[in-house]
Coordinates of C-alpha atoms in Angstrom, one line a residue:
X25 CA 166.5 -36.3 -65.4
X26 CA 168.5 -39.3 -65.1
X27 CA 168.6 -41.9 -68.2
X28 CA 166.7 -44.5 -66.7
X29 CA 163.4 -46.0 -68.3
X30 CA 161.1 -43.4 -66.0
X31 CA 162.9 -40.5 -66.8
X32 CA 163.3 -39.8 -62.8
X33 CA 165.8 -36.6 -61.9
X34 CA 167.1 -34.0 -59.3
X35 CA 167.2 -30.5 -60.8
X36 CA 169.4 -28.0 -59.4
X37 CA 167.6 -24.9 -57.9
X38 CA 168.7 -22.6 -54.9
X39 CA 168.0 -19.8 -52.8
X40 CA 170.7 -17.4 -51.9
X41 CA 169.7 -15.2 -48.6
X42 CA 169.9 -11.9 -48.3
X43 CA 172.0 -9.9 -46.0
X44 CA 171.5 -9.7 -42.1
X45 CA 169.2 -7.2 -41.4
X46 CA 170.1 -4.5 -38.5
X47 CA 167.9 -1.5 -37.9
X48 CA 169.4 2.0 -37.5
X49 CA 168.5 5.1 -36.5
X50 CA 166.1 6.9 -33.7
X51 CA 162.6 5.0 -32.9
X52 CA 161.2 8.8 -33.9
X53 CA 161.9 7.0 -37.6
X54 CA 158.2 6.3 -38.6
X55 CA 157.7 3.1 -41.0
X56 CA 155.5 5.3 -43.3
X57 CA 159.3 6.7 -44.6
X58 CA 161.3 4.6 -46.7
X59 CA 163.2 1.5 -46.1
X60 CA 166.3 0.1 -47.7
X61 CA 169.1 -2.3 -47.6
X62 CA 172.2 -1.5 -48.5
X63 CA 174.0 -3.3 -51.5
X64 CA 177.1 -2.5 -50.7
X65 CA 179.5 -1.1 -47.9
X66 CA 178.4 2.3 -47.3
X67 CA 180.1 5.2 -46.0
X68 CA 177.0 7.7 -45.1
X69 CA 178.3 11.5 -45.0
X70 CA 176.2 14.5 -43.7
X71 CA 176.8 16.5 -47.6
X72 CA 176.6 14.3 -51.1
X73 CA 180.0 13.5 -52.1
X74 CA 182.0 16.0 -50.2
X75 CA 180.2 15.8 -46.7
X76 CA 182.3 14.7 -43.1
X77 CA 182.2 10.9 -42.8
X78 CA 179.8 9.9 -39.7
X79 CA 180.0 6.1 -39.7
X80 CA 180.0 2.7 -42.1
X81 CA 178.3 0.1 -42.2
X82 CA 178.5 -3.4 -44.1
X83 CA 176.5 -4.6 -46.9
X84 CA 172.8 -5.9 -45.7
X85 CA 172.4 -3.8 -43.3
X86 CA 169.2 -2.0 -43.2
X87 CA 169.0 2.0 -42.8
X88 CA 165.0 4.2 -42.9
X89 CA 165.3 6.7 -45.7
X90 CA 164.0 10.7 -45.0
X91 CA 162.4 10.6 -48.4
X92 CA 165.0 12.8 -49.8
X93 CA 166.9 12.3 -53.1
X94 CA 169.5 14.2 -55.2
X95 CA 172.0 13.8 -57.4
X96 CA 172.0 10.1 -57.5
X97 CA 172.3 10.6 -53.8
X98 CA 169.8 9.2 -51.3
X99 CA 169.6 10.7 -47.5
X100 CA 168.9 8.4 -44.5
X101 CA 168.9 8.5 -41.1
X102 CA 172.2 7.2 -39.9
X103 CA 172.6 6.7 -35.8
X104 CA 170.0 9.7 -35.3
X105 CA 171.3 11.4 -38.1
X106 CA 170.4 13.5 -41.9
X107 CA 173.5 11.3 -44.1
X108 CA 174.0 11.1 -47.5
X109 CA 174.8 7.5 -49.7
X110 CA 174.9 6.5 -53.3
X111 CA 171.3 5.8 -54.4
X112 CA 173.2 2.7 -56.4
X113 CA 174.0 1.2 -52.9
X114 CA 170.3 0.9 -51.6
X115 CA 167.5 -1.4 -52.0
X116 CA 164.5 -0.2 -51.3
X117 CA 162.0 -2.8 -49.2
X118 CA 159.3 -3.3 -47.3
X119 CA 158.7 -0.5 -44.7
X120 CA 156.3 -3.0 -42.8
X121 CA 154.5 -5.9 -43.7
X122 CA 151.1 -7.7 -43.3
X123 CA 149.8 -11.5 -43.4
X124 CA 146.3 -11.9 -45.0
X125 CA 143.6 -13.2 -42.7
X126 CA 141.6 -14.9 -45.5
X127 CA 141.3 -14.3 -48.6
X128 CA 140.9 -10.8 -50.2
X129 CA 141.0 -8.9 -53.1
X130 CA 144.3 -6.9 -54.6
X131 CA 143.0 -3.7 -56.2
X132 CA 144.2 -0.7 -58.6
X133 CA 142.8 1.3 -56.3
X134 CA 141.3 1.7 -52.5
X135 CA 137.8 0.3 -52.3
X136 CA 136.3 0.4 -55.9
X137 CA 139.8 -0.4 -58.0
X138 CA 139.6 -2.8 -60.2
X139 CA 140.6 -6.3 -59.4
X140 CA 144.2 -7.4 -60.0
X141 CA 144.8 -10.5 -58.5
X142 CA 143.3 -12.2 -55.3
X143 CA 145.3 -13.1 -53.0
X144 CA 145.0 -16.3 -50.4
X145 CA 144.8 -15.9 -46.9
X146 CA 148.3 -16.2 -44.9
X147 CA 150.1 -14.5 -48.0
X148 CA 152.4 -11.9 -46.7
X149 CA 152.8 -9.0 -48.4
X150 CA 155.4 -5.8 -48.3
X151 CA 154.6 -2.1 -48.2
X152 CA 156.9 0.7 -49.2
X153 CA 154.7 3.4 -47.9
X154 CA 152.3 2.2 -45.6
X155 CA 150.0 4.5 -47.1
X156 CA 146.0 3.5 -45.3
X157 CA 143.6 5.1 -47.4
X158 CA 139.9 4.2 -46.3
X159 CA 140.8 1.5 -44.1
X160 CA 142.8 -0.1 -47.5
X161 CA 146.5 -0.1 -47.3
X162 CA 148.8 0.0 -49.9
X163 CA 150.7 -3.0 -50.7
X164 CA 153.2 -4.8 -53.0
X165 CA 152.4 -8.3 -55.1
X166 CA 154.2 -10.4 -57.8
X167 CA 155.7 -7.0 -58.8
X168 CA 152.7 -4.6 -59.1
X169 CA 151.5 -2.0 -56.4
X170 CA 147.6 -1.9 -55.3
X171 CA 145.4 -2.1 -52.4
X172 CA 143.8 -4.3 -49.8
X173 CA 141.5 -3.7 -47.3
X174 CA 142.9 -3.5 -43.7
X175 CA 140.4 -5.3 -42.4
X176 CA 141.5 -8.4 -44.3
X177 CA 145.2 -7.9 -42.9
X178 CA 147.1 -8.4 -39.4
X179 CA 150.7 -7.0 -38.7
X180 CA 153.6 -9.2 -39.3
X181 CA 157.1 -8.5 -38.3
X182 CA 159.6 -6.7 -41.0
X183 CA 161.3 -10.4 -40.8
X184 CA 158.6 -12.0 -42.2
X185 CA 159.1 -13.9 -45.5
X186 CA 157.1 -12.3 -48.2
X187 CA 154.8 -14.9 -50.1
X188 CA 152.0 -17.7 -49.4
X189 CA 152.1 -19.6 -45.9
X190 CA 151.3 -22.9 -45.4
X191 CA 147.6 -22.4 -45.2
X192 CA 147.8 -20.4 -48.6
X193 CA 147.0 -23.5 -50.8
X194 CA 146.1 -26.9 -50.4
X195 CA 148.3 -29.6 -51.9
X196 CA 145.8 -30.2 -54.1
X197 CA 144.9 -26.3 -55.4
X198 CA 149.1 -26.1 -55.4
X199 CA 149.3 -29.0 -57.6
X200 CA 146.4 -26.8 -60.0
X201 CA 148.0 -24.0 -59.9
X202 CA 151.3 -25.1 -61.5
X203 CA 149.4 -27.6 -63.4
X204 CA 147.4 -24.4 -64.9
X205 CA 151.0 -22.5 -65.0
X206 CA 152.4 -25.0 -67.4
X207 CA 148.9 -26.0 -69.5
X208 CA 149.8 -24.3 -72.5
X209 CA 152.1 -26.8 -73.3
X210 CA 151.6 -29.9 -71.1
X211 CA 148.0 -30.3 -70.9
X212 CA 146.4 -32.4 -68.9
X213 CA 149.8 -33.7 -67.0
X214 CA 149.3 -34.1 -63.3
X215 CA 151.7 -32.5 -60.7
X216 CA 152.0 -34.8 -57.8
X217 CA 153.3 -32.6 -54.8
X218 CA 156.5 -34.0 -53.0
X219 CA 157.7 -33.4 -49.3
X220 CA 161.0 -34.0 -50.3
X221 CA 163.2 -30.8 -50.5
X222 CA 164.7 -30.1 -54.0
X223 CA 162.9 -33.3 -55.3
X224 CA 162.0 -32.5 -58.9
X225 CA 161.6 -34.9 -62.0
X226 CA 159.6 -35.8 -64.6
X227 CA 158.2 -39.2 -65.6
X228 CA 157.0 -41.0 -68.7
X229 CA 155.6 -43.8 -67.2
X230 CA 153.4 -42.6 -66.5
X231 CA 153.8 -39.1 -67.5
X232 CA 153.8 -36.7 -64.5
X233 CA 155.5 -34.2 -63.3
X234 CA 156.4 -34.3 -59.1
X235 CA 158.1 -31.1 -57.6
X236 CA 158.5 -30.7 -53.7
X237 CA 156.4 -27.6 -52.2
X238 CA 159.0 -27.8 -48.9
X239 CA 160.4 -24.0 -48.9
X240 CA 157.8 -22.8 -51.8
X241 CA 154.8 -22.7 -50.5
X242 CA 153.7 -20.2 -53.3
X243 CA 152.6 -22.0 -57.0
X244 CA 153.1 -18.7 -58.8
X245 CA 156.9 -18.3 -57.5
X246 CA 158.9 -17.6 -60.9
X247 CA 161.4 -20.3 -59.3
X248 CA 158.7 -23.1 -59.0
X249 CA 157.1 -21.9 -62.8
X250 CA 160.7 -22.7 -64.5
X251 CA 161.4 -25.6 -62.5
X252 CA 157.9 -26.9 -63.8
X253 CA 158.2 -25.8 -67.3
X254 CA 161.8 -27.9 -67.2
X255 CA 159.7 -30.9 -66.3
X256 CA 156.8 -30.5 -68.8
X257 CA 160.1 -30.1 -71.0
X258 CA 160.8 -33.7 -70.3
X259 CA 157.6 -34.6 -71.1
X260 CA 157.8 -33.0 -74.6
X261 CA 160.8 -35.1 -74.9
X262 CA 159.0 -38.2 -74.2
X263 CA 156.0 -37.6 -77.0
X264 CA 158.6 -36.5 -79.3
X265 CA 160.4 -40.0 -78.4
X266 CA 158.3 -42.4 -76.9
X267 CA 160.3 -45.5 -77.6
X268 CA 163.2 -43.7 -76.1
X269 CA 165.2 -40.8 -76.8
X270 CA 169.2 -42.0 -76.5
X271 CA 169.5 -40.7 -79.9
X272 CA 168.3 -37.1 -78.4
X273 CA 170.3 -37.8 -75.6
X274 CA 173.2 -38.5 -77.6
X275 CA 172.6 -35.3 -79.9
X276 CA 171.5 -32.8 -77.0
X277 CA 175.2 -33.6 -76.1
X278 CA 177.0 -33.1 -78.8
X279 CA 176.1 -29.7 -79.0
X280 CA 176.2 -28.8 -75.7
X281 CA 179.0 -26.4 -75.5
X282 CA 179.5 -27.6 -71.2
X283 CA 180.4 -31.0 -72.1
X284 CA 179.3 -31.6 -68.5
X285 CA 177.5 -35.0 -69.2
X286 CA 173.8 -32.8 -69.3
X287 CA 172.6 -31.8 -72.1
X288 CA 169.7 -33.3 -72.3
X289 CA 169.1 -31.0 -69.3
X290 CA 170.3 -27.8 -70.9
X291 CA 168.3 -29.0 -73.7
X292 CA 165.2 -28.6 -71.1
X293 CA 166.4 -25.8 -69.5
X294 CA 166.5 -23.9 -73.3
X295 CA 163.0 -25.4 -73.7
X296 CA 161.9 -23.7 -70.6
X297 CA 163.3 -20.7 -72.1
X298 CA 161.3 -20.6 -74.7
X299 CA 158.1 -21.4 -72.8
X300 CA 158.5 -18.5 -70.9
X301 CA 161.2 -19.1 -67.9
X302 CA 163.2 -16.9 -66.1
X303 CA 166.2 -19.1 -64.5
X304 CA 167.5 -16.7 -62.4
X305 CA 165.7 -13.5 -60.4
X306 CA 164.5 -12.6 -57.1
X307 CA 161.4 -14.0 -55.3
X308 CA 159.3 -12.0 -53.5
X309 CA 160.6 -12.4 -50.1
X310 CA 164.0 -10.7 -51.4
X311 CA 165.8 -13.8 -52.3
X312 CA 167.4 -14.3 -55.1
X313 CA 166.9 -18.2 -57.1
X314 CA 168.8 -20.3 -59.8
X315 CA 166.6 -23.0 -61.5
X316 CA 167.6 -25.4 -63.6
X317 CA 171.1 -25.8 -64.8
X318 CA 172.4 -22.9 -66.0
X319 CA 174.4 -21.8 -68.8
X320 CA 172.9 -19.6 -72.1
X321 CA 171.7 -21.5 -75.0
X322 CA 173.2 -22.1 -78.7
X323 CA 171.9 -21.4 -81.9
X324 CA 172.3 -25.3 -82.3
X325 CA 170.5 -25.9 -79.2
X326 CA 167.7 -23.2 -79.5
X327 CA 167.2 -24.7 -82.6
X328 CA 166.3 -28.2 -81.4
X329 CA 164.5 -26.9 -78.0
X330 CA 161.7 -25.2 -81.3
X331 CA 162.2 -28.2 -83.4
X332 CA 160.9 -30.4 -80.0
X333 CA 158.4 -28.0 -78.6
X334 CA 156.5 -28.3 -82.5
X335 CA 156.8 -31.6 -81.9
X336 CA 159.1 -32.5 -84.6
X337 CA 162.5 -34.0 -83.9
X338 CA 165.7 -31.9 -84.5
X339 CA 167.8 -32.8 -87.8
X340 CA 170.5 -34.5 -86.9
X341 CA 168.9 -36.1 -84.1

């Protein structure tokens, strides 16, 4: 948020990609056994710790597990293969994945489990087992294992991006979703959806919040929720200070330990905090995200980002 009279700004968020994914192993590998990627160069030996070398390979690269386990030791198959690795250097993922066909319901359990979540149609979603139960198959969403039936489902390729497509949401159910992500605290404030990557920024004339759906196609995405409890931080600001806050400004500065020339911003950002946001983590198509600016908060400043969300203005300010 710049210091002009509307409040406009460019918050910094981005995506950092994951590794290049190479399969290994025999096609005799079935996608019912587990899938990982490795974290770190590995150096796969046919005992634990002790065993002859049979190979490398580089950090991203993506090897079928046997199901095995010991010893903080995980075995995969490794160029046709029983090898050994450091459980520490794998990732598990998605052993296939599947794009809804329309919308469909995300159960506990196959068939009569109770409802989690539903989820749009063209949401892909990951499965570590590819367990089919009953014509459901077992899947992963926002974190939380269930079921969905198969006949709701197509096959989509291990590259797939997990998450909503573009014929997941509307612009207009996107814009409710976050707008009913962020009503605890900034009620009744529209969300007017951009097409401009990375555009996000707050206004208090009028008061609204705009954030670009290009490369976030899902509402829910803990990237997209702090980016648009950052905003609606703004707009806290501006009820707390509707003539103008340079005297906020001024403050949120002086006790910003960054003396970058943003504290107003990691004033937001330790707002957002306390609304609930998680800055940094990993999306559900693997990638990890950084919202916002960075940077823990103070006492001094988590004691004016409570002072502003009660609406009162910080002492000193």
């Amino acid at each position: 948020m710049s210091g002009d009279a509307h409040g406009s700004e460019q918050d910094a968020t981005q995506a950092e990609e994951p590794g290049e994914v190479q399969l290994s192993g025999k096609s005799s590998v079935t996608s019912s056994k587990p899938r990982f990627l490795t974290t770190a160069s590995i150096t796969p030996r046919s005992g634990k710790s002790s065993g002859a070398k049979l190979g490398s390979a580089s950090k991203g690269y993506a090897v079928w597990g046997t199901g095995k386990t010991s010893a903080g030791h995980t075995q995969i198959k490794f160029f046709g293969k029983n090898a050994w690795v450091k459980s520490n250097q794998l990732k598990r993922v998605a052993a296939a994945n599947y794009t809804t066909t329309r919308g469909t319901k995300f159960r506990s359990q196959a068939a009569a489990g109770k409802t989690l979540a539903t989820l749009p149609r063209d949401y892909t979603v990951g499965t570590l087992t590819n367990a089919n139960k009953n014509m459901w198959i077992q899947v992963q969403y926002q974190g939380k294992t269930g079921w969905v039936a198969s006949r709701d489902l197509k096959g989509a390729s291990l590259s797939a991006a997990a998450g909503a497509g573009t014929k997941s949401y509307s612009n207009a159910a996107w814009s409710q979703k976050v707008q009913s992500n962020i009503g605890k605290y900034c009620p009744s404030i529209p969300v007017r959806v951009s097409k401009v990557k990375g555009e996000y920024y707050a206004e208090s004339i009028p008061r609204r919040i705009t954030l670009s759906r290009v490369g976030n196609n899902d509402p829910d995405a803990a990237n997209i929720k702090a980016v648009a409890l950052h905003e609606c931080a703004h707009i806290l600001q501006f009820t707390v200070y509707p003539s103008g806050f340079a005297k906020l400004t001024a403050y949120a500065d002086r006790i910003n330990p960054r003396r970058d020339g943003r504290g107003i911003e990691h004033l937001a950002d330790c707002m957002s905090d306390k609304m609930g946001a998680k800055r940094t983590g990993t999306l559900s198509n693997g990638n990890s995200y950084i919202a916002g600016y960075q940077g823990k908060c103070t006492s001094a400043q988590n004691q004016a980002a409570s002072a502003l969300l009660a609406g009162k203005r910080p002492a000193g300010a």
